[in-house]
Coordinates of C-alpha atoms and ligand atoms in Angstrom, one line a residue:
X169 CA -83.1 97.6 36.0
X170 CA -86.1 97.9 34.1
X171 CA -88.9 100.3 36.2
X172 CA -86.2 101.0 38.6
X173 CA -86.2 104.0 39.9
X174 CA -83.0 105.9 39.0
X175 CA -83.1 109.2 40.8
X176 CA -79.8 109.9 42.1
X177 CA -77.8 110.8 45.1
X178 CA -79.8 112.8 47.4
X179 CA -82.9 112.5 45.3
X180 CA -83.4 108.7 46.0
X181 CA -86.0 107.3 47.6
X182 CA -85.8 107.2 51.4
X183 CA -82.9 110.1 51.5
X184 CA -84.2 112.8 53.8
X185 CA -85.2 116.3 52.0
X186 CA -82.7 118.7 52.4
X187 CA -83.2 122.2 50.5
X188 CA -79.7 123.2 50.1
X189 CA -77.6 121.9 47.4
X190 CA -74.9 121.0 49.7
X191 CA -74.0 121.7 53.9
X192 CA -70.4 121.1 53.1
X193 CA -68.9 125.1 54.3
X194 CA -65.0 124.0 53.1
X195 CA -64.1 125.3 49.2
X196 CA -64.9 121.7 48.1
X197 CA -65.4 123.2 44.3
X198 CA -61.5 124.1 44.6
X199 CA -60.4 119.9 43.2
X200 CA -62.9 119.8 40.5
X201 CA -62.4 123.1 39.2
X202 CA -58.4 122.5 39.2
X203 CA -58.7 119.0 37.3
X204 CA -60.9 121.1 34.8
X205 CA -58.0 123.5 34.2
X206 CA -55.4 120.7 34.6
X207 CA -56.6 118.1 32.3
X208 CA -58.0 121.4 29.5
X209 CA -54.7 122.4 29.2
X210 CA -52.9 119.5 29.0
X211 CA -54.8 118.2 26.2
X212 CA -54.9 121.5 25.0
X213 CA -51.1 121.2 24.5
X214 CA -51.1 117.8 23.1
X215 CA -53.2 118.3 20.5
X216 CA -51.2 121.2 19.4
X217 CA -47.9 119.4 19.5
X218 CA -49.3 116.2 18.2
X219 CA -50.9 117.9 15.1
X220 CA -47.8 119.9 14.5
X221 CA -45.4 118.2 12.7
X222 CA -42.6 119.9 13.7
X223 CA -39.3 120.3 16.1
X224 CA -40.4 116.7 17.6
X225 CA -36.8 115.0 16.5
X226 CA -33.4 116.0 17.1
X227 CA -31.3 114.2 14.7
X228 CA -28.1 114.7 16.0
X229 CA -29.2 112.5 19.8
X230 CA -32.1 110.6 18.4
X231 CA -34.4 112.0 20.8
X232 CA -38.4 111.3 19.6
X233 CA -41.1 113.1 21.5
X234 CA -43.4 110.4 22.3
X235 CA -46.3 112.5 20.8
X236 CA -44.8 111.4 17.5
X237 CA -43.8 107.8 18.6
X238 CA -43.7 105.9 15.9
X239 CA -43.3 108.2 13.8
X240 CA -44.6 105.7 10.5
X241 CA -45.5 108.2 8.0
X242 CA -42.6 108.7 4.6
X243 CA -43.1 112.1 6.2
X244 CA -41.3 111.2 9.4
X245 CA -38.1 113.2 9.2
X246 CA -35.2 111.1 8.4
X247 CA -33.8 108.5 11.2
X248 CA -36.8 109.0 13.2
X249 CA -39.0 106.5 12.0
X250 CA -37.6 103.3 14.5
X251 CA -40.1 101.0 13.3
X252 CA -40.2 101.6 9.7
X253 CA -43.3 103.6 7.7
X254 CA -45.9 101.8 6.7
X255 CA -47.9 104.7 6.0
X256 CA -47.6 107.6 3.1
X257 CA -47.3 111.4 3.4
X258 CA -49.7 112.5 6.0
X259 CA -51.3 115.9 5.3
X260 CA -51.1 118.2 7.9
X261 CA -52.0 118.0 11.2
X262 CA -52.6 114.6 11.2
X263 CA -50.4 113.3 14.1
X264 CA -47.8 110.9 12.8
X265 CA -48.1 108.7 15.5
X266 CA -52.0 108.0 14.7
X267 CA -51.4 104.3 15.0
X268 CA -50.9 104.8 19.1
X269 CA -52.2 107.9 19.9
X270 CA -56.3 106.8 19.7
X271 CA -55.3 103.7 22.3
X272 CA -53.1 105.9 24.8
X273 CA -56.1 108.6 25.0
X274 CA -58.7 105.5 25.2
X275 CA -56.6 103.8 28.6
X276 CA -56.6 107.3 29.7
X277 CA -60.5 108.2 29.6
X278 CA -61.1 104.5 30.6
X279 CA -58.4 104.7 33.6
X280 CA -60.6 104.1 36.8
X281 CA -58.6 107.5 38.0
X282 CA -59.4 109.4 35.8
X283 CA -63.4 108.4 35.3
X284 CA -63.3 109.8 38.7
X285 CA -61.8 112.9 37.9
X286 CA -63.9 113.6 35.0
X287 CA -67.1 112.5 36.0
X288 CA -66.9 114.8 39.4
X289 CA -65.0 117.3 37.6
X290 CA -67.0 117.6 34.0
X291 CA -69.9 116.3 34.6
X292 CA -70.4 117.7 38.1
X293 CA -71.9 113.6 39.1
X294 CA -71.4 114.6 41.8
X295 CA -68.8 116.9 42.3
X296 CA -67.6 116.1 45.5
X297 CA -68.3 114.4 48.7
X298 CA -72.0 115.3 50.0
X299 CA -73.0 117.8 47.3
X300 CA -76.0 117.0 45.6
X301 CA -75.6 116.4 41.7
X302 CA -77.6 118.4 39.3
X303 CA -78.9 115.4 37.0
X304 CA -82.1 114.2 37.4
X305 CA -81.2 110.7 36.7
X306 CA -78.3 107.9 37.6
X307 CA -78.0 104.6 35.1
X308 CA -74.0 104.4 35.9
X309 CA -72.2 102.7 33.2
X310 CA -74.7 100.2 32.2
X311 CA -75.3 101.8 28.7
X312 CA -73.5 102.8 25.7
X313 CA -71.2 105.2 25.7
X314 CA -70.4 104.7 29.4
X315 CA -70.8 100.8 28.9
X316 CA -67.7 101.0 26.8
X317 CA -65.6 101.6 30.3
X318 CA -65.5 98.0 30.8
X319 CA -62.6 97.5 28.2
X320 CA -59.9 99.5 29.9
X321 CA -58.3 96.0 30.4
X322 CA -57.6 95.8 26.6
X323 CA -56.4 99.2 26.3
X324 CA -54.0 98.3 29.5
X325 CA -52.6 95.7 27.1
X326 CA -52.4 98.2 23.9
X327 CA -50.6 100.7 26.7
X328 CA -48.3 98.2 27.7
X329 CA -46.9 97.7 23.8
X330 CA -46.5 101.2 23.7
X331 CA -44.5 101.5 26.6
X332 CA -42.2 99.2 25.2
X333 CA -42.0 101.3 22.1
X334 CA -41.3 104.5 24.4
X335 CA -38.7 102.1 26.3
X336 CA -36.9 101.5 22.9
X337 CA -37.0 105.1 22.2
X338 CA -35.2 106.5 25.2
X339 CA -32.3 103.6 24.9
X340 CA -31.6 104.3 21.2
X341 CA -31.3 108.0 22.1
X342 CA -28.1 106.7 23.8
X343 CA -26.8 108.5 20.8
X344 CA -23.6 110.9 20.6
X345 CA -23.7 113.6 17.9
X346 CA -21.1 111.5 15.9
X347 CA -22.2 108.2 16.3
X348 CA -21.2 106.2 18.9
X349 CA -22.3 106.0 22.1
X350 CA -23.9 109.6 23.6
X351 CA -25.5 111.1 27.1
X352 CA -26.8 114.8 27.7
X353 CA -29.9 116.0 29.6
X354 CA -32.2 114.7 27.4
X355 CA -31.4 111.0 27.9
X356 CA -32.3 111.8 31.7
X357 CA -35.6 113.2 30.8
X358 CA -36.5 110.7 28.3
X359 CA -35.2 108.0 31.4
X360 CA -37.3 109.8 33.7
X361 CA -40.7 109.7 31.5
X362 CA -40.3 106.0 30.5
X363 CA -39.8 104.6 34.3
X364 CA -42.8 106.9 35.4
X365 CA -45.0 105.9 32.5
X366 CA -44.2 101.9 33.3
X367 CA -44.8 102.7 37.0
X368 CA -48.2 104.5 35.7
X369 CA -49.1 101.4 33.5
X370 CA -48.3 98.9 35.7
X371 CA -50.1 101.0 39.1
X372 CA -53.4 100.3 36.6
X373 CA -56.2 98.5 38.7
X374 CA -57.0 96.3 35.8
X375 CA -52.8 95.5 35.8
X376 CA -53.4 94.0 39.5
X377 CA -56.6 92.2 38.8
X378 CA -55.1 90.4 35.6
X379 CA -52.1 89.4 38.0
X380 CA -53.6 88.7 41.3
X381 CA -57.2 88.1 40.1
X382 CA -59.2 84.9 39.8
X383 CA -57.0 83.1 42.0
X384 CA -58.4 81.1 44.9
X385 CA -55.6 80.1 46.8
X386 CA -52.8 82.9 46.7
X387 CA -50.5 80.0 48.8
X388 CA -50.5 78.0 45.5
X389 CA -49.5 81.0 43.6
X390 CA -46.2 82.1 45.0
X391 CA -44.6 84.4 42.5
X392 CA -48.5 86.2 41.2
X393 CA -48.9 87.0 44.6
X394 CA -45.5 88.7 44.9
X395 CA -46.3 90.3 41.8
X396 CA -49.5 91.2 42.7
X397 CA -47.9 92.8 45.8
X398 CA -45.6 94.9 44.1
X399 CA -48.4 96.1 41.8
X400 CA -50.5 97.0 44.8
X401 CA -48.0 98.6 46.3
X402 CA -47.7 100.7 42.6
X403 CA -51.1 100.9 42.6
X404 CA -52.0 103.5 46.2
X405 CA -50.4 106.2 43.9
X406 CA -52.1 105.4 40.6
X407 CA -53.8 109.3 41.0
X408 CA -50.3 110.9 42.0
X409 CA -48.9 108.9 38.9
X410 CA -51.7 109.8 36.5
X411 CA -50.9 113.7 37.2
X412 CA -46.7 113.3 37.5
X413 CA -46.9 111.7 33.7
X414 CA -49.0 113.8 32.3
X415 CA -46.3 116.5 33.3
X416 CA -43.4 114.3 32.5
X417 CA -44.7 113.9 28.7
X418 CA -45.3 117.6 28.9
X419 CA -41.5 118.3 29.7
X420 CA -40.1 115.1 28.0
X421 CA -42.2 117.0 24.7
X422 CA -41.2 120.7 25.7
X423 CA -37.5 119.7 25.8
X424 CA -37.3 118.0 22.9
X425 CA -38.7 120.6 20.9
X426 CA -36.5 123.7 22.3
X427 CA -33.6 121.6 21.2
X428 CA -34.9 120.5 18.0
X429 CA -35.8 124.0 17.4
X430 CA -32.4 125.4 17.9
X431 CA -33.7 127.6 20.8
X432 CA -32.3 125.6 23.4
X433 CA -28.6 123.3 23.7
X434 CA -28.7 119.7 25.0
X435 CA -26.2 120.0 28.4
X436 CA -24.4 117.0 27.2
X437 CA -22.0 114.6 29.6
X438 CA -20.7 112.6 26.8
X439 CA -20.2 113.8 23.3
Ligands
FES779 FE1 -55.9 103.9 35.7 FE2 -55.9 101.5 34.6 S1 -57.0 102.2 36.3 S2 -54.7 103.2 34.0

C-alpha cells in the first residue's frame, strides 16, 4: 500500500468531478439516522441495566436476565449464580456478568452486520449508496484499531459458549414457585430470546465459512455441506436477526425486572 493513493470514493483518481455531495433526491439519510437512534438507545439501556444490580432475578421462577448471566460475583443474589462465584463483592456498577459481557459486545462490533451499520451510520464512510463521504482518506481495515475486525471468528466461538450458558438459563427457569416443575410467561420469553439468539449466532458469516469453508469438493463432504446449507439459509437474515435480538434481550431484560420488582405478576400456566 505504501505511496498508494488512498483518496476515497468519489475523490479517487479517475472518478468524474461532480460538485454536489450526492444526486441521490430519495431521504436516503432516513437508515443511517435510525440505526444511530436504534443502536444509542439500546446500548443506552444496557449499560444501565447491566450496571444496576438490581431486579435482574426472580427467585421464586429462576428467571436470570441475561445482562447478569453468570451472575459470578458472592454478590449475586442467592440461587442465581448457576455456575458458581468465582469472584468477590463487586462494587457498584460493575456488571456481574463481566466475565461475558466484554466478548458479546466484541462479536457484536466485529459482526460483518453491524460494521456496516456503524460505519455508514457513525462514521458517515459513506452513508449510503452514491453519497460522497466526508473523509479525506480510505485505508479500510488494514490498520489497528480497524485491523482488529479480523477476529470476529474467535468472538463467534466465545458467543457460541455463551449461548449455551443462556440455553441453560432458560431450561432451569422451568421452575414452579414451590419447587417442582413450573411454566408462566416468562419461560416463553426466555424460550423465545434463546432460539433467536442461536439463530443470530449461527446466521454469523464467519459461522458458515468455518462450516462450509476451505473445502474443495463439497461432494466429499456430505453432511458440512448440508450444514452449511442450513446456515446459509440462517444467514440472508443475519441483519433482520441482529435488530429482532437486540429487542428480544430488551424485552427478555424488561420482563424480568417488572416481575422481580414486584410491579408486574408472572401469568403462570403451571404453578
Ligand atoms: Fe454478524 Fe458474525 S457476521 S455475528
Amino acid at each position: 500500500m505504501a505511496g498508494a493513493d488512498l483518496r476515497p470514493g468519489v475523490g479517487a483518481p479517475g472518478r468524474a468531478r461532480i460538485d454536489q455531495r450526492t444526486l441521490r433526491v430519495d431521504r436516503w439519510w432516513v437508515q443511517p439516522t435510525l440505526t444511530v437512534v436504534g443502536l444509542v438507545a439500546w446500548l443506552a439501556y444496557a449499560t444501565v441495566r447491566a450496571a444496576s444490580q438490581v431486579n435482574y432475578w426472580v427467585a421464586d421462577y429462576h428467571y436470570l436476565t441475561p445482562f447478569a448471566s453468570p451472575c459470578l460475583s458472592t454478590s449475586c443474589a442467592p440461587g442465581s449464580s448457576h455456575f458458581g462465584t468465582p469472584f468477590g463483592d463487586f462494587p457498584p456498577l460493575v456488571p456481574y456478568a463481566i466475565l461475558t459481557l466484554p466478548f458479546l459486545l466484541l462479536f457484536r462490533l466485529t459482526c460483518y452486520y453491524y460494521r456496516k451499520a456503524y460505519y455508514r451510520s457513525f462514521w458517515l464512510s459513506p452513508p449510503a449508496c452514491a453519497v460522497a463521504e466526508p473523509h479525506g482518506r480510505y485505508t479500510g481495515e488494514t490498520r489497528f484499531p480497524l485491523l482488529g475486525q479480523n477476529l470476529h471468528r474467535y468472538f463467534f466461538y466465545a458467543a457460541v459458549l455463551i449461548s449455551l450458558i443462556n440455553t441453560y438459563d432458560a431450561l432451569v427457569a422451568f421452575h414452579g414457585k414451590d419447587g417442582g416443575f413450573g411454566f408462566g410467561l416468562g419461560n416463553v420469553i426466555l424460550l423465545a430470546n434463546v432460539v433467536l439468539l442461536w439463530a443470530y449466532t449461527l446466521s454469523c458469516h464467519s459461522c458458515r465459512s468455518i462450516i462450509g469453508g476451505r473445502l474443495n469438493h463439497f461432494s466429499r463432504h456430505p453432511v458440512r455441506y448440508r450444514l452449511w446449507g442450513q446456515v446459509s439459509r440462517l444467514n440472508r437474515h443475519h441483519m433482520g436477526l441482529a435488530w429482532t435480538t437486540l429487542a428480544s434481550l430488551v424485552v427478555t431484560d424488561a420482563y424480568i425486572a417488572l416481575v422481580a420488582s414486584g410491579s408486574l405478576s408472572d401469568l403462570r400456566f403451571i404453578n
